[in-house]
Amino acid sequence: MTQEFKPNLVGYLCNWCSYAGADLAGATKLEIKPTLSVVRVMCSSRVNSNLVLTALAWGADGVLIAGCHPGDCHYEQGNYYARRRFALLKKILESLDLEADRIQLSWISAAEGKRYADIVNDFAEKISRRGPSPLRNHSKI
Amino acid sequence: MPKALKMDVEASQGVKNFLKHLLESGKVKGVFALKKMNDSGAVSYSLITSVEELASAEPLMPLMPENAGQALSRLTVKEALKEPVAAVLRPCELRAFTELVKRVQGSEDNLLLISPICAGVFPLSSATDGSWEKQMASYAESSREGKIHPGVRKMCQACTSFIPGRADITVAFAGRKDTGSSCHLILDTPRGEEFAQGAPGTPETVEKEPAELAPLREARAARRSEVFKEIDVQGQKGLIKTFAPCLGCHGCMHVCPICHCVLCVFDSKMYELQPWSIESEPESKGGIRVPSGTLFFHLGRMAHMAVSCVNCGMCSDVCPVNIPVSEVFSMVGDQLQKVFEYVPGRDVEESVPSGTYKEDEFAGIGEQ
């Protein structure tokens, strides 16, 4: 019997919404896959390309960035910048054929515990199916 | 059709005569252009303030010792120029300078921007071994005929933005049959016209991009797709193959006009190997590369600047192990620029893509 692949996922969660959403998901005892390591950031726009690339280069199989819905940013416009940065990085990965679907940006509010659980579970399942990242376990990067 | 000044000398001499007139008449206090260091063929960008020194200026010499955008930024980053200066720089250098001004790394105040319709530059290595000089006759000929000279940098051969977009004065050079005996200074802006008043030459009106330039544009576009096909950066395999020889000298970054950060995160100790990672990383990865993070450096730098890449080719030119850095960054840059409908150096008022946003864009992102 082959062992099931357990992905190594990194989640950068906005302190004001998605992190609270994750809290709510936990408080309401929703089932969440344990493969996501959460990093709490003050805003989704704090997540620059280097944070995502570091995670990938250091062995993550997928990176989830979660922030407030457009219009709801605690700092009013941070998530709009985050969205642009994400689009930019995604295009870079696409143009280099680096499996761009291993990074995902999702809007999750503080009230959306269920959405948080669904997104994390779906993401974990998607990456499990994809298998290990080509950048993972690579001593030459 | 824009106004122009016709001179009955070849283009390089024409520009020099014009600069001399500007200096002598006191319309400018200085000239910023390429200047011969001595008779070895080495050139550097210089701020020239006397007519005697101007004698050794070579404004259209097909060499790029440094991206002039970066050089002009050095001159104007702390304070705008107080006296008028005429600067001669190539279209990609002008785009670079525009990008730097946007990033508050320089000022266009008091600058008269003069830029040629560019036929490309030779690799820097040919500056002192004399090989560029031997190729000058064929360079002038292929320029006149609107052909790509095989000796110029690869990125110059593959450049389709060879007509300066926002110069005050454009020097008609590449693709003009008459440049051997005469030249046109096209006065693109009222500022250009103002400075050209009283200058030697006869006023005319000329087309900035006449039909005779079309074959050159087509040839360059075709070369561009060839160059992009030649590089192999597809997937982890291709990337490692292409970037494996990287020494980590960061030369590409230091000559890049867009990479302006005083302390780059990749030059800092932030991503150096730490004692704990020397223990933990081999355990999880089965080994560790020393130095680590070569590919990470290139991808990280790409995420920072490729959207503003002006395709000047400096990075490829200085790479000691001949990695086609500029080719890769231009290929990615082209795609990024399409996403954001951004053209580097198009407009000094236009914001850098990562520094602005629209509320109703990228609607699909974030919803999944």
Tab-separated table of N, CA and C in Angstrom, chain A:
chain	number	residue	atom	x	y	z
A	1	MET	N	0.840	-1.193	0.000
A	1	MET	CA	0.000	0.000	0.000
A	1	MET	C	0.883	1.254	0.000
A	2	THR	N	0.636	2.110	-0.988
A	2	THR	CA	1.449	3.326	-1.047
A	2	THR	C	0.923	4.335	-0.035
A	3	GLN	N	1.877	5.043	0.523
A	3	GLN	CA	1.485	6.024	1.524
A	3	GLN	C	0.861	7.240	0.836
A	4	GLU	N	-0.189	7.767	1.403
A	4	GLU	CA	-0.845	8.924	0.800
A	4	GLU	C	0.041	10.157	0.937
A	5	PHE	N	0.109	10.930	-0.182
A	5	PHE	CA	0.956	12.122	-0.152
A	5	PHE	C	0.310	13.223	0.689
A	6	LYS	N	1.057	13.691	1.679
A	6	LYS	CA	0.552	14.778	2.516
A	6	LYS	C	1.276	16.061	2.132
A	7	PRO	N	0.569	17.020	1.542
A	7	PRO	CA	1.271	18.227	1.091
A	7	PRO	C	1.695	19.118	2.256
A	8	ASN	N	2.684	19.904	1.962
A	8	ASN	CA	3.189	20.894	2.894
A	8	ASN	C	2.656	22.245	2.424
A	9	LEU	N	1.693	22.811	3.116
A	9	LEU	CA	1.095	24.055	2.627
A	9	LEU	C	1.374	25.200	3.591
A	10	VAL	N	1.563	26.387	3.013
A	10	VAL	CA	1.767	27.578	3.833
A	10	VAL	C	0.596	28.516	3.585
A	11	GLY	N	0.022	29.059	4.643
A	11	GLY	CA	-1.082	29.997	4.492
A	11	GLY	C	-0.733	31.331	5.125
A	12	TYR	N	-0.753	32.370	4.331
A	12	TYR	CA	-0.550	33.719	4.877
A	12	TYR	C	-1.937	34.324	5.080
A	13	LEU	N	-2.336	34.479	6.347
A	13	LEU	CA	-3.693	34.943	6.627
A	13	LEU	C	-3.688	36.353	7.208
A	14	CYS	N	-4.587	37.162	6.658
A	14	CYS	CA	-4.742	38.530	7.149
A	14	CYS	C	-5.266	38.504	8.592
A	15	ASN	N	-4.639	39.282	9.419
A	15	ASN	CA	-4.974	39.320	10.843
A	15	ASN	C	-6.429	39.706	11.089
A	16	TRP	N	-6.971	40.590	10.225
A	16	TRP	CA	-8.267	41.213	10.519
A	16	TRP	C	-9.453	40.416	10.015
A	17	CYS	N	-9.230	39.513	9.063
A	17	CYS	CA	-10.394	38.777	8.549
A	17	CYS	C	-10.121	37.282	8.501
A	18	SER	N	-9.213	36.870	7.610
A	18	SER	CA	-9.052	35.432	7.383
A	18	SER	C	-8.544	34.710	8.621
A	19	TYR	N	-7.677	35.375	9.377
A	19	TYR	CA	-7.156	34.739	10.586
A	19	TYR	C	-8.287	34.544	11.597
A	20	ALA	N	-9.129	35.576	11.665
A	20	ALA	CA	-10.303	35.470	12.556
A	20	ALA	C	-11.276	34.433	12.012
A	21	GLY	N	-11.358	34.349	10.688
A	21	GLY	CA	-12.198	33.329	10.052
A	21	GLY	C	-11.714	31.936	10.397
A	22	ALA	N	-10.390	31.784	10.423
A	22	ALA	CA	-9.801	30.494	10.781
A	22	ALA	C	-10.124	30.166	12.240
A	23	ASP	N	-10.081	31.181	13.066
A	23	ASP	CA	-10.421	31.041	14.491
A	23	ASP	C	-11.851	30.557	14.656
A	24	LEU	N	-12.728	31.198	13.882
A	24	LEU	CA	-14.146	30.856	13.939
A	24	LEU	C	-14.354	29.407	13.494
A	25	ALA	N	-13.643	29.031	12.431
A	25	ALA	CA	-13.759	27.658	11.934
A	25	ALA	C	-13.357	26.672	13.021
A	26	GLY	N	-12.314	27.039	13.766
A	26	GLY	CA	-11.860	26.171	14.850
A	26	GLY	C	-12.860	26.149	15.987
A	27	ALA	N	-13.371	27.357	16.329
A	27	ALA	CA	-14.302	27.462	17.455
A	27	ALA	C	-15.593	26.705	17.176
A	28	THR	N	-15.995	26.667	15.898
A	28	THR	CA	-17.221	25.937	15.552
A	28	THR	C	-16.926	24.478	15.217
A	29	LYS	N	-15.706	24.047	15.511
A	29	LYS	CA	-15.295	22.646	15.380
A	29	LYS	C	-15.512	22.071	13.978
A	30	LEU	N	-15.204	22.908	12.970
A	30	LEU	CA	-15.275	22.394	11.598
A	30	LEU	C	-14.033	21.556	11.332
A	31	GLU	N	-14.190	20.592	10.461
A	31	GLU	CA	-13.056	19.718	10.171
A	31	GLU	C	-12.141	20.402	9.142
A	32	ILE	N	-10.897	20.555	9.518
A	32	ILE	CA	-9.945	21.219	8.621
A	32	ILE	C	-8.725	20.322	8.480
A	33	LYS	N	-8.272	20.159	7.233
A	33	LYS	CA	-7.085	19.333	6.994
A	33	LYS	C	-5.882	19.961	7.700
A	34	PRO	N	-5.049	19.132	8.315
A	34	PRO	CA	-3.973	19.691	9.144
A	34	PRO	C	-2.698	20.031	8.376
A	35	THR	N	-2.786	20.133	7.037
A	35	THR	CA	-1.551	20.288	6.255
A	35	THR	C	-1.143	21.742	6.031
A	36	LEU	N	-1.958	22.671	6.511
A	36	LEU	CA	-1.654	24.085	6.264
A	36	LEU	C	-0.962	24.703	7.483
A	37	SER	N	0.239	25.246	7.264
A	37	SER	CA	0.910	25.990	8.338
A	37	SER	C	0.547	27.457	8.188
A	38	VAL	N	-0.049	27.989	9.225
A	38	VAL	CA	-0.575	29.354	9.125
A	38	VAL	C	0.467	30.376	9.570
A	39	VAL	N	0.625	31.421	8.758
A	39	VAL	CA	1.447	32.567	9.139
A	39	VAL	C	0.508	33.767	9.195
A	40	ARG	N	0.490	34.409	10.342
A	40	ARG	CA	-0.424	35.540	10.513
A	40	ARG	C	0.277	36.813	10.037
A	41	VAL	N	-0.357	37.514	9.107
A	41	VAL	CA	0.210	38.779	8.626
A	41	VAL	C	-0.791	39.897	8.886
A	42	MET	N	-0.308	41.116	8.937
A	42	MET	CA	-1.210	42.211	9.291
A	42	MET	C	-2.132	42.614	8.146
A	43	CYS	N	-1.780	42.222	6.921
A	43	CYS	CA	-2.620	42.560	5.774
A	43	CYS	C	-2.185	41.669	4.622
A	44	SER	N	-3.117	41.310	3.727
A	44	SER	CA	-2.718	40.470	2.591
A	44	SER	C	-1.688	41.192	1.716
A	45	SER	N	-1.685	42.519	1.764
A	45	SER	CA	-0.706	43.251	0.957
A	45	SER	C	0.692	43.186	1.571
A	46	ARG	N	0.791	42.654	2.794
A	46	ARG	CA	2.103	42.450	3.398
A	46	ARG	C	2.841	41.304	2.686
A	47	VAL	N	2.075	40.443	2.041
A	47	VAL	CA	2.677	39.257	1.430
A	47	VAL	C	3.312	39.653	0.102
A	48	ASN	N	4.606	39.918	0.137
A	48	ASN	CA	5.271	40.245	-1.114
A	48	ASN	C	5.717	38.967	-1.814
A	49	SER	N	6.178	39.126	-3.021
A	49	SER	CA	6.514	37.954	-3.833
A	49	SER	C	7.584	37.092	-3.159
A	50	ASN	N	8.502	37.742	-2.437
A	50	ASN	CA	9.571	36.967	-1.809
A	50	ASN	C	9.047	35.987	-0.766
A	51	LEU	N	8.001	36.389	-0.045
A	51	LEU	CA	7.448	35.482	0.977
A	51	LEU	C	6.895	34.223	0.323
A	52	VAL	N	6.227	34.410	-0.813
A	52	VAL	CA	5.649	33.259	-1.509
A	52	VAL	C	6.764	32.406	-2.110
A	53	LEU	N	7.726	33.076	-2.745
A	53	LEU	CA	8.817	32.331	-3.384
A	53	LEU	C	9.680	31.616	-2.351
A	54	THR	N	9.899	32.261	-1.198
A	54	THR	CA	10.670	31.602	-0.140
A	54	THR	C	9.996	30.307	0.253
A	55	ALA	N	8.674	30.389	0.470
A	55	ALA	CA	7.943	29.191	0.877
A	55	ALA	C	8.115	28.088	-0.165
A	56	LEU	N	7.967	28.454	-1.436
A	56	LEU	CA	8.074	27.449	-2.496
A	56	LEU	C	9.495	26.900	-2.603
A	57	ALA	N	10.473	27.807	-2.526
A	57	ALA	CA	11.861	27.353	-2.671
A	57	ALA	C	12.315	26.527	-1.476
A	58	TRP	N	11.702	26.774	-0.327
A	58	TRP	CA	12.126	26.078	0.898
A	58	TRP	C	11.304	24.806	1.150
A	59	GLY	N	10.426	24.467	0.188
A	59	GLY	CA	9.802	23.159	0.293
A	59	GLY	C	8.300	23.112	0.421
A	60	ALA	N	7.605	24.258	0.265
A	60	ALA	CA	6.139	24.187	0.322
A	60	ALA	C	5.599	23.654	-1.002
A	61	ASP	N	4.493	22.926	-0.926
A	61	ASP	CA	3.863	22.413	-2.138
A	61	ASP	C	2.787	23.362	-2.645
A	62	GLY	N	2.355	24.254	-1.774
A	62	GLY	CA	1.351	25.218	-2.177
A	62	GLY	C	1.327	26.378	-1.198
A	63	VAL	N	0.934	27.546	-1.683
A	63	VAL	CA	0.863	28.722	-0.813
A	63	VAL	C	-0.514	29.352	-0.955
A	64	LEU	N	-1.190	29.532	0.161
A	64	LEU	CA	-2.497	30.174	0.168
A	64	LEU	C	-2.357	31.553	0.814
A	65	ILE	N	-2.855	32.552	0.123
A	65	ILE	CA	-2.896	33.893	0.712
A	65	ILE	C	-4.365	34.219	0.905
A	66	ALA	N	-4.740	34.663	2.104
A	66	ALA	CA	-6.143	34.988	2.323
A	66	ALA	C	-6.266	36.372	2.943
A	67	GLY	N	-7.203	37.135	2.410
A	67	GLY	CA	-7.392	38.501	2.886
A	67	GLY	C	-8.856	38.884	2.871
A	68	CYS	N	-9.131	40.140	3.235
A	68	CYS	CA	-10.504	40.620	3.300
A	68	CYS	C	-11.094	40.758	1.897
A	69	HIS	N	-12.393	40.639	1.809
A	69	HIS	CA	-13.070	40.832	0.523
A	69	HIS	C	-12.814	42.254	0.014
A	70	PRO	N	-12.802	42.445	-1.324
A	70	PRO	CA	-12.596	43.791	-1.869
A	70	PRO	C	-13.597	44.767	-1.259
A	71	GLY	N	-13.093	45.903	-0.831
A	71	GLY	CA	-13.950	46.903	-0.212
A	71	GLY	C	-13.989	46.802	1.303
A	72	ASP	N	-13.529	45.660	1.837
A	72	ASP	CA	-13.596	45.455	3.285
A	72	ASP	C	-12.242	45.524	3.982
A	73	CYS	N	-11.210	45.938	3.265
A	73	CYS	CA	-9.866	45.916	3.845
A	73	CYS	C	-9.794	46.800	5.092
A	74	HIS	N	-9.152	46.295	6.117
A	74	HIS	CA	-8.989	47.059	7.353
A	74	HIS	C	-8.211	48.350	7.080
A	75	TYR	N	-7.311	48.269	6.112
A	75	TYR	CA	-6.516	49.452	5.724
A	75	TYR	C	-7.064	50.049	4.430
A	76	GLU	N	-8.293	49.755	4.124
A	76	GLU	CA	-9.070	50.308	3.019
A	76	GLU	C	-8.692	49.802	1.626
A	77	GLN	N	-7.399	49.686	1.324
A	77	GLN	CA	-7.043	49.346	-0.051
A	77	GLN	C	-5.976	48.268	-0.159
A	78	GLY	N	-5.536	47.724	0.974
A	78	GLY	CA	-4.436	46.753	0.961
A	78	GLY	C	-4.715	45.551	0.071
A	79	ASN	N	-5.957	45.039	0.143
A	79	ASN	CA	-6.244	43.828	-0.637
A	79	ASN	C	-6.240	44.084	-2.139
A	80	TYR	N	-6.505	45.336	-2.556
A	80	TYR	CA	-6.422	45.639	-3.993
A	80	TYR	C	-4.969	45.517	-4.461
A	81	TYR	N	-4.049	46.015	-3.633
A	81	TYR	CA	-2.619	45.884	-3.978
A	81	TYR	C	-2.212	44.417	-3.962
A	82	ALA	N	-2.721	43.680	-2.948
A	82	ALA	CA	-2.394	42.254	-2.845
A	82	ALA	C	-2.832	41.521	-4.105
A	83	ARG	N	-4.021	41.884	-4.593
A	83	ARG	CA	-4.545	41.218	-5.781
A	83	ARG	C	-3.645	41.458	-6.990
A	84	ARG	N	-3.152	42.693	-7.138
A	84	ARG	CA	-2.242	43.003	-8.243
A	84	ARG	C	-0.946	42.221	-8.112
A	85	ARG	N	-0.392	42.198	-6.922
A	85	ARG	CA	0.866	41.483	-6.711
A	85	ARG	C	0.709	40.007	-7.001
A	86	PHE	N	-0.443	39.496	-6.578
A	86	PHE	CA	-0.702	38.081	-6.812
A	86	PHE	C	-0.802	37.810	-8.313
A	87	ALA	N	-1.517	38.681	-9.028
A	87	ALA	CA	-1.669	38.503	-10.481
A	87	ALA	C	-0.300	38.528	-11.151
A	88	LEU	N	0.570	39.401	-10.659
A	88	LEU	CA	1.909	39.524	-11.237
A	88	LEU	C	2.721	38.251	-11.020
A	89	LEU	N	2.722	37.778	-9.784
A	89	LEU	CA	3.517	36.594	-9.473
A	89	LEU	C	2.964	35.363	-10.188
A	90	LYS	N	1.646	35.301	-10.257
A	90	LYS	CA	1.019	34.158	-10.919
A	90	LYS	C	1.423	34.130	-12.394
A	91	LYS	N	1.439	35.304	-13.012
A	91	LYS	CA	1.824	35.375	-14.429
A	91	LYS	C	3.277	34.947	-14.612
A	92	ILE	N	4.140	35.325	-13.679
A	92	ILE	CA	5.548	34.912	-13.773
A	92	ILE	C	5.640	33.392	-13.732
A	93	LEU	N	4.953	32.785	-12.768
A	93	LEU	CA	4.995	31.330	-12.656
A	93	LEU	C	4.396	30.669	-13.898
A	94	GLU	N	3.316	31.281	-14.425
A	94	GLU	CA	2.719	30.731	-15.635
A	94	GLU	C	3.692	30.795	-16.802
A	95	SER	N	4.354	31.949	-16.946
A	95	SER	CA	5.210	32.105	-18.119
A	95	SER	C	6.443	31.216	-18.028
A	96	LEU	N	6.794	30.753	-16.837
A	96	LEU	CA	7.940	29.857	-16.693
A	96	LEU	C	7.482	28.409	-16.480
A	97	ASP	N	6.198	28.180	-16.668
A	97	ASP	CA	5.658	26.827	-16.570
A	97	ASP	C	5.951	26.208	-15.195
A	98	LEU	N	5.769	27.011	-14.146
A	98	LEU	CA	6.108	26.557	-12.794
A	98	LEU	C	4.871	26.205	-11.964
A	99	GLU	N	3.866	25.645	-12.595
A	99	GLU	CA	2.668	25.188	-11.888
A	99	GLU	C	2.063	26.304	-11.039
A	100	ALA	N	1.552	27.302	-11.746
A	100	ALA	CA	1.041	28.503	-11.077
A	100	ALA	C	-0.150	28.219	-10.176
A	101	ASP	N	-0.829	27.074	-10.371
A	101	ASP	CA	-1.993	26.824	-9.523
A	101	ASP	C	-1.599	26.361	-8.120
A	102	ARG	N	-0.315	26.327	-7.863
A	102	ARG	CA	0.118	26.022	-6.494
A	102	ARG	C	0.044	27.249	-5.585
A	103	ILE	N	-0.248	28.393	-6.173
A	103	ILE	CA	-0.487	29.561	-5.319
A	103	ILE	C	-1.932	30.003	-5.507
A	104	GLN	N	-2.532	30.421	-4.440
A	104	GLN	CA	-3.952	30.807	-4.487
A	104	GLN	C	-4.204	31.991	-3.572
A	105	LEU	N	-5.035	32.903	-4.069
A	105	LEU	CA	-5.477	34.033	-3.239
A	105	LEU	C	-6.978	33.890	-3.026
A	106	SER	N	-7.408	33.960	-1.785
A	106	SER	CA	-8.842	33.825	-1.502
A	106	SER	C	-9.291	34.916	-0.535
A	107	TRP	N	-10.476	35.423	-0.789
A	107	TRP	CA	-11.048	36.394	0.145
A	107	TRP	C	-11.870	35.639	1.194
A	108	ILE	N	-11.514	35.782	2.464
A	108	ILE	CA	-12.264	35.119	3.534
A	108	ILE	C	-12.474	36.134	4.652
A	109	SER	N	-13.726	36.421	4.971
A	109	SER	CA	-13.988	37.417	6.018
A	109	SER	C	-13.965	36.743	7.390
A	110	ALA	N	-14.021	37.551	8.444
A	110	ALA	CA	-13.962	37.032	9.813
A	110	ALA	C	-15.192	36.190	10.146
A	111	ALA	N	-16.279	36.406	9.394
A	111	ALA	CA	-17.515	35.670	9.675
A	111	ALA	C	-17.595	34.371	8.881
A	112	GLU	N	-16.634	34.148	7.989
A	112	GLU	CA	-16.744	33.014	7.072
A	112	GLU	C	-15.911	31.807	7.521
A	113	GLY	N	-16.220	31.296	8.679
A	113	GLY	CA	-15.512	30.117	9.185
A	113	GLY	C	-15.688	28.923	8.272
A	114	LYS	N	-16.911	28.778	7.779
A	114	LYS	CA	-17.230	27.643	6.901
A	114	LYS	C	-16.435	27.767	5.588
A	115	ARG	N	-16.434	28.999	5.063
A	115	ARG	CA	-15.697	29.234	3.808
A	115	ARG	C	-14.210	28.935	4.009
A	116	TYR	N	-13.677	29.345	5.163
A	116	TYR	CA	-12.261	29.083	5.441
A	116	TYR	C	-11.991	27.580	5.391
A	117	ALA	N	-12.826	26.809	6.096
A	117	ALA	CA	-12.627	25.362	6.147
A	117	ALA	C	-12.724	24.754	4.747
A	118	ASP	N	-13.727	25.210	3.979
A	118	ASP	CA	-13.901	24.679	2.621
A	118	ASP	C	-12.688	24.981	1.754
A	119	ILE	N	-12.228	26.231	1.828
A	119	ILE	CA	-11.107	26.641	0.970
A	119	ILE	C	-9.851	25.855	1.326
A	120	VAL	N	-9.571	25.744	2.628
A	120	VAL	CA	-8.358	25.027	3.041
A	120	VAL	C	-8.447	23.551	2.636
A	121	ASN	N	-9.614	22.946	2.838
A	121	ASN	CA	-9.773	21.532	2.478
A	121	ASN	C	-9.660	21.319	0.968
A	122	ASP	N	-10.317	22.208	0.209
A	122	ASP	CA	-10.250	22.086	-1.257
A	122	ASP	C	-8.819	22.262	-1.748
A	123	PHE	N	-8.141	23.262	-1.186
A	123	PHE	CA	-6.771	23.557	-1.610
A	123	PHE	C	-5.866	22.369	-1.285
A	124	ALA	N	-6.026	21.826	-0.071
A	124	ALA	CA	-5.206	20.687	0.341
A	124	ALA	C	-5.454	19.489	-0.572
A	125	GLU	N	-6.720	19.314	-0.927
A	125	GLU	CA	-7.048	18.171	-1.791
A	125	GLU	C	-6.468	18.370	-3.193
A	126	LYS	N	-6.613	19.588	-3.682
A	126	LYS	CA	-6.103	19.895	-5.026
A	126	LYS	C	-4.594	19.634	-5.092
A	127	ILE	N	-3.865	20.132	-4.087
A	127	ILE	CA	-2.409	19.982	-4.106
A	127	ILE	C	-2.016	18.516	-3.850
A	128	SER	N	-2.805	17.803	-3.036
A	128	SER	CA	-2.532	16.373	-2.827
A	128	SER	C	-2.574	15.643	-4.158
A	129	ARG	N	-3.599	15.992	-4.954
A	129	ARG	CA	-3.728	15.338	-6.256
A	129	ARG	C	-2.561	15.685	-7.162
A	130	ARG	N	-2.093	16.959	-7.087
A	130	ARG	CA	-0.986	17.390	-7.945
A	130	ARG	C	0.325	16.717	-7.571
A	131	GLY	N	0.458	16.311	-6.338
A	131	GLY	CA	1.725	15.707	-5.902
A	131	GLY	C	2.700	16.758	-5.441
A	132	PRO	N	3.928	16.345	-5.103
A	132	PRO	CA	4.897	17.282	-4.562
A	132	PRO	C	5.289	18.355	-5.582
A	133	SER	N	5.607	19.538	-5.078
A	133	SER	CA	6.043	20.628	-5.947
A	133	SER	C	7.386	20.269	-6.583
A	134	PRO	N	7.583	20.670	-7.853
A	134	PRO	CA	8.866	20.365	-8.494
A	134	PRO	C	10.041	21.076	-7.815
A	135	LEU	N	9.715	22.127	-7.066
A	135	LEU	CA	10.794	22.865	-6.408
A	135	LEU	C	11.132	22.260	-5.051
A	136	ARG	N	10.264	21.343	-4.590
A	136	ARG	CA	10.456	20.774	-3.259
A	136	ARG	C	11.565	19.719	-3.289
A	137	ASN	N	12.178	19.534	-2.187
A	137	ASN	CA	13.209	18.505	-2.042
A	137	ASN	C	14.308	18.635	-3.075
A	138	HIS	N	14.515	19.827	-3.534
A	138	HIS	CA	15.524	19.996	-4.563
A	138	HIS	C	16.737	20.704	-3.989
A	139	SER	N	17.828	19.993	-3.950
A	139	SER	CA	18.999	20.569	-3.292
A	139	SER	C	19.723	21.556	-4.195
A	140	LYS	N	19.238	21.702	-5.430
A	140	LYS	CA	19.986	22.557	-6.354
A	140	LYS	C	19.382	23.950	-6.511
A	141	ILE	N	18.346	24.255	-5.778
A	141	ILE	CA	17.679	25.543	-5.953
A	141	ILE	C	18.455	26.598	-5.191
